[in-house]
Amino acid sequence: MNLEIFNQIPLYRFLQYCENAVPESETKTILDCGAGGCRPPLSLFYAYGYKTIGIDLESEQVESANAYGHQNQQSLNIIEGDMTDLKFEDASFDFVYSYNSIFHMKKVQIKKAIQEMKRVLKPGGLMFVNFLSVDDFRCGEGPDLGDHQYEQMDDEPVIHAYFDYDEAEPYFEDMTFVLKERRVIERIYEGERIQQGFIDYILKK
Amino acid sequence: MNLEIFNQIPLYRFLQYCENAVPESETKTILDCGAGGCRPPLSLFYAYGYKTIGIDLESEQVESANAYGHQNQQSLNIIEGDMTDLKFEDASFDFVYSYNSIFHMKKVQIKKAIQEMKRVLKPGGLMFVNFLSVDDFRCGEGPDLGDHQYEQMDDEPVIHAYFDYDEAEPYFEDMTFVLKERRVIERIYEGERIQQGFIDYILKK
C-alpha cells in the first residue's frame, strides 16, 4: 500500500466524514474538481476503496496525475474538464470535492462551479470545498480586479479570489451544514515566515 | 494494515514533517504526552514504522490505548506518567508531541510540561503541541481561575486553559519555528452549531 502522506491535510477529515457516511459494502464514487498535479489526493481516496474521477483544466496536470496513479497501480480516472460546466449527470456522485483550486477563478465562475458540484452530487452526499481567505499574505498583491480578486503571477498570471469569513455562506444555503474551518497558517517559505489563510467547508446535499 | 483515519487530523501534517525529517533507514522514536484513550493516534505513527512511547496520567486511559494497540497487533508502549515530570533521559526522542491534552492543566504546569518535552527531544528533533484558543465556545464557562483558565465539567471537573493567538510564543523562543496554525472550527455537536478554537505549533529543537 502507498504510505504517502498527502499535502492536502484537510482532505483526511473529509475522508473520515465520507467513511462514516457510507456502509463499506457499497461502491463509493468521488469526484475531484481540480484533480491534476504530480501528487493527486484522489490517490488517498482510491486507497480507501473509492471509485475516483477527477477533472482538471490543464492537460499537463491531467497527465502528471495519471502518471502518479499508474506508478501506484491506481486507475484514478483523471480527465480534462471545466468545473463550471461538468459533463456528468445530475446526482451521479456520492462525494464531490475541490481542494485549493476553486479560488483560481473569479467569483462569478466560483458560484457556477459550486452550482455544478451540487448538481452532480447525490442527495445525502457530502461536498468539501475550500476558499482563500482575506487573512492570506498575498491578498492585495497584483492587479486589482475588485471584490478581493487579484491577477497574480505564479508560473503564469493566475486569478486569486479571497473571501471574508462569512462570504461563501450564501452558496450553501440549500445544503445541510456539516463543518466550517478557518485556518490561518504561518510557516517558513523560501526563508520567510509567511501567513496563509483558508476557509474550508463540508456540506451535505 | 489498519486503515482507520484518526480524529487528530493535524497529526497527519506532523507525521508528514517527521517523515521528511529522517532518512527511512534510521529508527524513529516518538513520544506522545497524553497518549491514552480508545483510539490512540500513536497507532498512526506505529503504522509508519515509528518506535512509539506514550504517557498518560490515568490508568484507565492507558489500558484503553494499549487494548487498541493489541487489537491491531501494535506495541504502542503506553504507560502511566506525568508530562510535567517526564521519566526519560535528556535528548532521548526524535519526535515529541502532545495533542488536545496540555491545556487540561493550569498555565504554570503547561510551561513545565513544555520544558520537559523540549528536554527529552533530541537536537534537531521536531515537536508538535496544540493549545485551546480564546475563540473556543467554552472559553468563559465554569469557575474562573483567572488568566483564561476555567474549571469545567466534562465527566468530572477538569481545567481548561485558553490562549490568545500569540500567548504561547515565549515558550518556543529557544526553538526554530516551523509552523503555527490557528484553527477555528464550526461543527454540529448534539444538534447545535458550536465553535472550537485551537492554536497548533510545530517546532524544531
Short mmCIF file of C-alpha atoms in Angstrom, two decimals:
data_model
loop_
_atom_site.label_atom_id
_atom_site.label_comp_id
_atom_site.label_asym_id
_atom_site.label_seq_id
_atom_site.Cartn_x
_atom_site.Cartn_y
_atom_site.Cartn_z
CA MET A 1 0.00 0.00 0.00
CA ASN A 2 1.07 3.55 -0.75
CA LEU A 3 2.04 5.08 2.60
CA GLU A 4 2.48 8.61 1.33
CA ILE A 5 1.02 11.40 3.44
CA PHE A 6 -0.65 13.87 1.10
CA ASN A 7 -0.18 17.62 1.45
CA GLN A 8 -3.90 18.27 1.46
CA ILE A 9 -4.33 17.59 5.18
CA PRO A 10 -7.98 18.76 5.45
CA LEU A 11 -8.94 16.03 3.00
CA TYR A 12 -8.12 13.48 5.73
CA ARG A 13 -11.00 14.92 7.71
CA PHE A 14 -13.24 14.87 4.63
CA LEU A 15 -12.25 11.24 4.06
CA GLN A 16 -13.22 10.48 7.65
CA TYR A 17 -16.68 12.03 7.13
CA CYS A 18 -17.04 10.08 3.86
CA GLU A 19 -16.06 6.84 5.60
CA ASN A 20 -18.67 7.42 8.28
CA ALA A 21 -21.34 8.26 5.69
CA VAL A 22 -21.46 5.09 3.62
CA PRO A 23 -21.66 1.40 4.54
CA GLU A 24 -18.47 -0.41 3.49
CA SER A 25 -20.27 -2.73 1.08
CA GLU A 26 -21.47 -0.05 -1.34
CA THR A 27 -19.47 1.40 -4.20
CA LYS A 28 -18.35 4.85 -3.16
CA THR A 29 -17.90 7.34 -6.01
CA ILE A 30 -15.98 10.58 -5.62
CA LEU A 31 -15.26 13.48 -7.95
CA ASP A 32 -12.29 15.85 -7.57
CA CYS A 33 -12.66 19.22 -9.33
CA GLY A 34 -9.12 20.44 -9.95
CA ALA A 35 -7.64 16.96 -9.59
CA GLY A 36 -4.41 17.33 -11.52
CA GLY A 37 -0.80 17.60 -10.41
CA CYS A 38 2.09 15.37 -9.52
CA ARG A 39 0.72 14.00 -6.22
CA PRO A 40 -3.05 13.90 -6.69
CA PRO A 41 -5.02 13.48 -3.45
CA LEU A 42 -7.58 11.30 -5.25
CA SER A 43 -4.93 8.62 -4.70
CA LEU A 44 -5.77 8.71 -0.98
CA PHE A 45 -9.45 8.06 -1.69
CA TYR A 46 -8.58 5.32 -4.18
CA ALA A 47 -6.52 3.60 -1.48
CA TYR A 48 -9.63 3.58 0.72
CA GLY A 49 -11.69 1.84 -1.96
CA TYR A 50 -13.37 4.76 -3.67
CA LYS A 51 -14.17 4.80 -7.39
CA THR A 52 -12.46 8.05 -8.34
CA ILE A 53 -12.99 10.55 -11.14
CA GLY A 54 -11.15 13.83 -11.43
CA ILE A 55 -11.19 16.75 -13.80
CA ASP A 56 -8.64 19.44 -14.46
CA LEU A 57 -8.46 22.26 -17.00
CA GLU A 58 -4.85 21.61 -17.99
CA SER A 59 -3.75 18.57 -19.95
CA GLU A 60 -0.26 18.57 -18.41
CA GLN A 61 -1.73 18.40 -14.91
CA VAL A 62 -4.01 15.58 -16.01
CA GLU A 63 -1.11 13.58 -17.43
CA SER A 64 1.01 14.17 -14.37
CA ALA A 65 -1.77 12.97 -12.04
CA ASN A 66 -2.50 9.84 -14.06
CA ALA A 67 1.21 9.05 -14.26
CA TYR A 68 1.30 9.09 -10.45
CA GLY A 69 -1.71 6.77 -10.44
CA HIS A 70 -0.05 4.32 -12.82
CA GLN A 71 3.11 4.27 -10.72
CA ASN A 72 0.97 3.27 -7.76
CA GLN A 73 -1.24 0.79 -9.64
CA GLN A 74 -4.26 3.04 -9.30
CA SER A 75 -6.76 3.96 -12.03
CA LEU A 76 -7.57 7.46 -10.85
CA ASN A 77 -9.58 8.41 -13.99
CA ILE A 78 -8.45 11.99 -14.24
CA ILE A 79 -9.58 13.74 -17.43
CA GLU A 80 -9.70 17.22 -18.88
CA GLY A 81 -12.73 19.19 -17.81
CA ASP A 82 -14.08 22.53 -16.62
CA MET A 83 -15.65 22.65 -13.17
CA THR A 84 -18.02 25.43 -14.23
CA ASP A 85 -19.53 23.06 -16.82
CA LEU A 86 -19.34 19.47 -15.58
CA LYS A 87 -20.03 16.75 -18.14
CA PHE A 88 -21.74 14.46 -15.66
CA GLU A 89 -25.38 13.62 -14.98
CA ASP A 90 -27.26 15.12 -12.08
CA ALA A 91 -26.84 13.21 -8.81
CA SER A 92 -24.08 10.94 -10.11
CA PHE A 93 -21.53 11.07 -7.22
CA ASP A 94 -21.63 10.16 -3.54
CA PHE A 95 -18.90 12.69 -2.79
CA VAL A 96 -17.50 15.76 -4.52
CA TYR A 97 -14.63 17.99 -3.55
CA SER A 98 -12.42 20.78 -4.78
CA TYR A 99 -9.24 21.49 -2.84
CA ASN A 100 -7.06 24.63 -3.33
CA SER A 101 -8.48 25.03 -6.78
CA ILE A 102 -11.79 26.89 -6.96
CA PHE A 103 -10.26 30.22 -5.93
CA HIS A 104 -8.23 30.40 -9.13
CA MET A 105 -11.30 31.82 -10.83
CA LYS A 106 -13.37 34.98 -10.50
CA LYS A 107 -16.24 34.86 -8.06
CA VAL A 108 -18.90 34.68 -10.78
CA GLN A 109 -17.26 31.48 -12.02
CA ILE A 110 -16.81 30.14 -8.49
CA LYS A 111 -20.55 30.45 -7.96
CA LYS A 112 -21.16 28.48 -11.18
CA ALA A 113 -18.66 25.80 -10.17
CA ILE A 114 -20.34 25.32 -6.81
CA GLN A 115 -23.74 25.04 -8.50
CA GLU A 116 -22.26 22.35 -10.75
CA MET A 117 -20.71 20.46 -7.82
CA LYS A 118 -24.06 20.48 -6.04
CA ARG A 119 -25.87 19.35 -9.19
CA VAL A 120 -23.74 16.23 -9.72
CA LEU A 121 -23.84 15.28 -6.03
CA LYS A 122 -26.39 12.67 -4.94
CA PRO A 123 -28.95 13.71 -2.33
CA GLY A 124 -27.38 12.91 1.04
CA GLY A 125 -23.91 13.15 -0.48
CA LEU A 126 -21.06 15.15 1.01
CA MET A 127 -19.12 18.01 -0.51
CA PHE A 128 -15.81 19.63 0.50
CA VAL A 129 -14.64 22.94 -0.87
CA ASN A 130 -12.11 25.46 0.37
CA PHE A 131 -11.52 29.13 -0.24
CA LEU A 132 -8.61 31.50 0.17
CA SER A 133 -9.33 33.97 2.94
CA VAL A 134 -8.52 37.66 3.21
CA ASP A 135 -6.09 36.63 6.01
CA ASP A 136 -3.70 35.34 3.34
CA PHE A 137 -0.41 37.23 2.90
CA ARG A 138 -0.96 37.54 -0.85
CA CYS A 139 -4.36 39.19 -0.58
CA GLY A 140 -3.85 42.63 -2.14
CA GLU A 141 -0.93 41.60 -4.35
CA GLY A 142 -1.11 42.17 -8.11
CA PRO A 143 -3.56 43.93 -10.43
CA ASP A 144 -6.82 44.51 -8.55
CA LEU A 145 -9.91 43.13 -10.30
CA GLY A 146 -12.19 44.30 -7.48
CA ASP A 147 -14.05 42.42 -4.73
CA HIS A 148 -10.80 40.89 -3.35
CA GLN A 149 -9.88 39.36 -6.70
CA TYR A 150 -6.33 39.80 -7.99
CA GLU A 151 -4.39 38.67 -11.02
CA GLN A 152 -1.20 37.28 -9.51
CA MET A 153 1.96 35.86 -11.01
CA ASP A 154 2.65 32.20 -10.25
CA ASP A 155 4.33 30.44 -13.18
CA GLU A 156 1.94 32.46 -15.30
CA PRO A 157 -0.66 35.11 -14.45
CA VAL A 158 -3.46 33.50 -12.46
CA ILE A 159 -6.56 34.81 -10.68
CA HIS A 160 -6.75 34.54 -6.90
CA ALA A 161 -10.11 35.29 -5.27
CA TYR A 162 -10.09 35.93 -1.50
CA PHE A 163 -13.10 35.58 0.80
CA ASP A 164 -14.24 37.18 4.01
CA TYR A 165 -15.05 34.65 6.71
CA ASP A 166 -18.80 34.53 6.02
CA GLU A 167 -18.79 35.50 2.36
CA ALA A 168 -19.26 31.97 1.00
CA GLU A 169 -22.22 31.17 3.27
CA PRO A 170 -24.89 32.09 0.63
CA TYR A 171 -23.53 29.40 -1.73
CA PHE A 172 -24.57 26.72 0.71
CA GLU A 173 -27.95 27.92 1.95
CA ASP A 174 -29.71 25.00 0.25
CA MET A 175 -27.36 22.44 1.86
CA THR A 176 -27.04 20.97 5.34
CA PHE A 177 -24.13 22.45 7.27
CA VAL A 178 -21.58 19.91 8.49
CA LEU A 179 -18.32 21.73 9.21
CA LYS A 180 -16.54 25.01 8.56
CA GLU A 181 -12.90 25.61 9.41
CA ARG A 182 -10.96 28.84 9.33
CA ARG A 183 -7.25 28.11 9.05
CA VAL A 184 -4.53 30.70 9.38
CA ILE A 185 -1.17 29.04 8.82
CA GLU A 186 2.21 30.60 9.45
CA ARG A 187 5.14 28.70 8.01
CA ILE A 188 8.56 29.19 6.51
CA TYR A 189 8.59 29.62 2.73
CA GLU A 190 11.84 30.42 0.94
CA GLY A 191 13.36 31.58 4.23
CA GLU A 192 10.49 33.92 5.14
CA ARG A 193 7.70 33.43 7.68
CA ILE A 194 4.53 33.74 5.61
CA GLN A 195 0.85 33.63 6.56
CA GLN A 196 -1.68 31.69 4.55
CA GLY A 197 -5.43 31.82 5.10
CA PHE A 198 -8.15 29.36 4.13
CA ILE A 199 -11.81 28.70 4.81
CA ASP A 200 -12.88 25.07 4.41
CA TYR A 201 -16.43 23.74 4.23
CA ILE A 202 -18.01 20.30 4.45
CA LEU A 203 -21.69 20.22 3.45
CA LYS A 204 -24.39 17.64 2.87
CA LYS A 205 -26.86 17.77 -0.02
CA MET B 1 -2.73 -2.56 7.65
CA ASN B 2 -5.07 -0.54 9.84
CA LEU B 3 -6.85 1.89 7.50
CA GLU B 4 -8.52 3.88 10.24
CA ILE B 5 -8.50 7.65 9.85
CA PHE B 6 -7.69 9.18 13.23
CA ASN B 7 -9.62 12.14 14.62
CA GLN B 8 -6.45 14.08 15.29
CA ILE B 9 -6.17 15.47 11.76
CA PRO B 10 -3.30 17.94 12.46
CA LEU B 11 -1.11 14.98 13.41
CA TYR B 12 -1.16 13.92 9.75
CA ARG B 13 0.72 17.11 8.97
CA PHE B 14 3.12 16.49 11.86
CA LEU B 15 3.67 12.95 10.57
CA GLN B 16 4.47 14.41 7.15
CA TYR B 17 7.09 16.72 8.68
CA CYS B 18 8.52 13.79 10.67
CA GLU B 19 8.70 11.64 7.53
CA ASN B 20 10.60 14.38 5.71
CA ALA B 21 12.99 14.87 8.63
CA VAL B 22 14.56 11.43 8.96
CA PRO B 23 16.04 9.01 6.41
CA GLU B 24 13.97 5.84 6.19
CA SER B 25 16.76 3.60 7.43
CA GLU B 26 17.06 5.08 10.93
CA THR B 27 14.94 4.09 13.90
CA LYS B 28 12.46 6.86 14.51
CA THR B 29 11.37 7.32 18.12
CA ILE B 30 8.33 9.33 19.11
CA LEU B 31 6.78 10.28 22.46
CA ASP B 32 3.09 11.18 22.93
CA CYS B 33 2.30 13.15 26.09
CA GLY B 34 -1.34 12.46 26.86
CA ALA B 35 -1.38 9.31 24.77
CA GLY B 36 -4.31 7.45 26.32
CA GLY B 37 -7.83 6.79 25.11
CA CYS B 38 -9.70 4.32 22.97
CA ARG B 39 -8.26 5.31 19.58
CA PRO B 40 -4.71 6.47 20.33
CA PRO B 41 -3.07 8.42 17.49
CA LEU B 42 0.30 6.83 18.29
CA SER B 43 -1.15 3.94 16.30
CA LEU B 44 -0.80 6.07 13.16
CA PHE B 45 2.90 6.66 13.84
CA TYR B 46 3.42 2.97 14.65
CA ALA B 47 1.92 2.08 11.26
CA TYR B 48 4.56 4.29 9.64
CA GLY B 49 7.38 2.44 11.38
CA TYR B 50 7.99 4.63 14.42
CA LYS B 51 9.07 3.24 17.78
CA THR B 52 6.36 4.70 19.98
CA ILE B 53 6.14 5.57 23.64
CA GLY B 54 3.24 7.31 25.26
CA ILE B 55 2.37 8.54 28.71
CA ASP B 56 -0.95 9.38 30.29
CA LEU B 57 -1.94 10.36 33.83
CA GLU B 58 -4.91 8.00 34.03
CA SER B 59 -4.53 4.23 34.21
CA GLU B 60 -7.89 3.59 32.51
CA GLN B 61 -6.85 5.68 29.52
CA VAL B 62 -3.53 3.80 29.39
CA GLU B 63 -5.28 0.41 29.41
CA SER B 64 -7.77 1.50 26.79
CA ALA B 65 -5.00 2.71 24.46
CA ASN B 66 -2.91 -0.44 24.83
CA ALA B 67 -6.00 -2.59 24.26
CA TYR B 68 -6.47 -0.80 20.94
CA GLY B 69 -2.81 -1.47 20.13
CA HIS B 70 -3.13 -5.17 20.89
CA GLN B 71 -6.23 -5.45 18.69
CA ASN B 72 -4.19 -4.03 15.86
CA GLN B 73 -1.00 -6.03 16.57
CA GLN B 74 0.86 -2.91 17.65
CA SER B 75 3.08 -2.48 20.72
CA LEU B 76 2.35 1.16 21.40
CA ASN B 77 4.14 1.20 24.79
CA ILE B 78 1.74 3.49 26.59
CA ILE B 79 2.43 3.82 30.30
CA GLU B 80 1.34 5.96 33.24
CA GLY B 81 3.24 9.18 33.54
CA ASP B 82 3.07 12.91 34.18
CA MET B 83 4.12 15.23 31.38
CA THR B 84 5.31 17.86 33.83
CA ASP B 85 7.87 15.35 35.14
CA LEU B 86 8.98 13.01 32.37
CA LYS B 87 10.92 9.91 33.40
CA PHE B 88 13.13 9.94 30.32
CA GLU B 89 16.73 11.00 29.69
CA ASP B 90 17.58 14.30 28.04
CA ALA B 91 17.58 14.15 24.24
CA SER B 92 16.06 10.69 24.02
CA PHE B 93 13.37 11.12 21.30
CA ASP B 94 13.45 12.16 17.65
CA PHE B 95 9.91 13.48 17.92
CA VAL B 96 7.61 14.55 20.74
CA TYR B 97 4.01 15.67 20.65
CA SER B 98 1.04 16.45 22.81
CA TYR B 99 -2.36 16.70 21.13
CA ASN B 100 -5.50 18.12 22.80
CA SER B 101 -4.02 17.36 26.15
CA ILE B 102 -1.69 20.03 27.52
CA PHE B 103 -4.48 22.58 28.02
CA HIS B 104 -6.08 20.42 30.71
CA MET B 105 -3.64 21.94 33.19
CA LYS B 106 -3.01 25.40 34.58
CA LYS B 107 -0.58 27.55 32.65
CA VAL B 108 2.20 27.17 35.24
CA GLN B 109 2.07 23.42 34.66
CA ILE B 110 1.81 23.83 30.89
CA LYS B 111 5.06 25.77 30.96
CA LYS B 112 6.72 22.95 32.92
CA ALA B 113 5.36 20.31 30.52
CA ILE B 114 6.73 22.17 27.51
CA GLN B 115 10.13 22.46 29.21
CA GLU B 116 10.05 18.71 29.77
CA MET B 117 9.06 17.97 26.17
CA LYS B 118 11.94 20.14 24.95
CA ARG B 119 14.36 18.46 27.35
CA VAL B 120 13.67 14.91 26.16
CA LEU B 121 13.75 15.92 22.48
CA LYS B 122 16.99 15.35 20.54
CA PRO B 123 18.67 18.39 18.99
CA GLY B 124 17.19 18.73 15.51
CA GLY B 125 14.08 16.86 16.62
CA LEU B 126 10.54 18.04 15.97
CA MET B 127 7.80 18.84 18.44
CA PHE B 128 4.06 19.31 17.99
CA VAL B 129 1.84 20.85 20.62
CA ASN B 130 -1.58 22.45 20.46
CA PHE B 131 -3.47 24.87 22.67
CA LEU B 132 -7.10 25.82 23.12
CA SER B 133 -7.68 29.36 21.92
CA VAL B 134 -9.88 32.10 23.33
CA ASP B 135 -12.01 31.66 20.15
CA ASP B 136 -13.42 28.45 21.65
CA PHE B 137 -17.11 28.48 22.59
CA ARG B 138 -16.34 27.17 26.08
CA CYS B 139 -13.88 29.92 26.95
CA GLY B 140 -15.52 31.72 29.87
CA GLU B 141 -17.57 28.74 31.05
CA GLY B 142 -17.26 27.48 34.64
CA PRO B 143 -15.45 28.75 37.75
CA ASP B 144 -12.89 31.37 36.69
CA LEU B 145 -9.34 30.65 37.87
CA GLY B 146 -8.00 33.78 36.19
CA ASP B 147 -5.87 34.29 33.08
CA HIS B 148 -8.39 32.47 30.83
CA GLN B 149 -8.28 29.34 32.97
CA TYR B 150 -11.57 27.69 33.94
CA GLU B 151 -12.60 24.62 35.87
CA GLN B 152 -15.14 22.99 33.58
CA MET B 153 -17.33 19.94 33.90
CA ASP B 154 -16.64 17.13 31.45
CA ASP B 155 -17.21 13.72 33.02
CA GLU B 156 -15.56 15.24 36.06
CA PRO B 157 -14.28 18.76 36.83
CA VAL B 158 -11.30 19.49 34.62
CA ILE B 159 -9.16 22.56 33.97
CA HIS B 160 -9.27 24.18 30.55
CA ALA B 161 -6.65 26.85 29.81
CA TYR B 162 -7.29 29.13 26.81
CA PHE B 163 -4.64 31.08 24.94
CA ASP B 164 -4.53 34.30 22.98
CA TYR B 165 -3.09 33.88 19.50
CA ASP B 166 0.47 34.90 20.42
CA GLU B 167 0.44 33.95 24.08
CA ALA B 168 2.40 30.69 23.67
CA GLU B 169 5.19 32.27 21.60
CA PRO B 170 7.54 32.79 24.61
CA TYR B 171 7.57 29.02 25.30
CA PHE B 172 9.32 28.45 21.99
CA GLU B 173 11.82 31.29 21.82
CA ASP B 174 14.73 28.84 22.11
CA MET B 175 13.42 26.66 19.27
CA THR B 176 13.32 27.01 15.50
CA PHE B 177 9.92 27.97 14.20
CA VAL B 178 8.43 25.54 11.68
CA LEU B 179 4.66 26.05 11.57
CA LYS B 180 1.81 27.65 13.50
CA GLU B 181 -1.82 27.14 12.69
CA ARG B 182 -4.85 28.91 14.08
CA ARG B 183 -7.93 26.77 13.60
CA VAL B 184 -11.47 27.94 14.25
CA ILE B 185 -13.86 25.07 13.62
CA GLU B 186 -17.62 25.30 13.46
CA ARG B 187 -19.42 21.98 13.53
CA ILE B 188 -22.61 20.33 14.73
CA TYR B 189 -22.43 18.88 18.24
CA GLU B 190 -25.53 17.42 19.85
CA GLY B 191 -27.70 19.30 17.36
CA GLU B 192 -26.06 22.68 17.95
CA ARG B 193 -23.57 24.57 15.78
CA ILE B 194 -20.56 25.08 18.05
CA GLN B 195 -17.25 26.87 17.55
CA GLN B 196 -13.96 25.34 18.67
CA GLY B 197 -10.65 27.16 18.63
CA PHE B 198 -7.10 25.80 18.60
CA ILE B 199 -3.56 27.01 18.06
CA ASP B 200 -1.14 24.34 16.80
CA TYR B 201 2.65 24.56 16.70
CA ILE B 202 5.40 22.57 15.06
CA LEU B 203 8.92 23.45 16.25
CA LYS B 204 12.42 22.19 15.82
CA LYS B 205 14.95 21.89 18.65
#
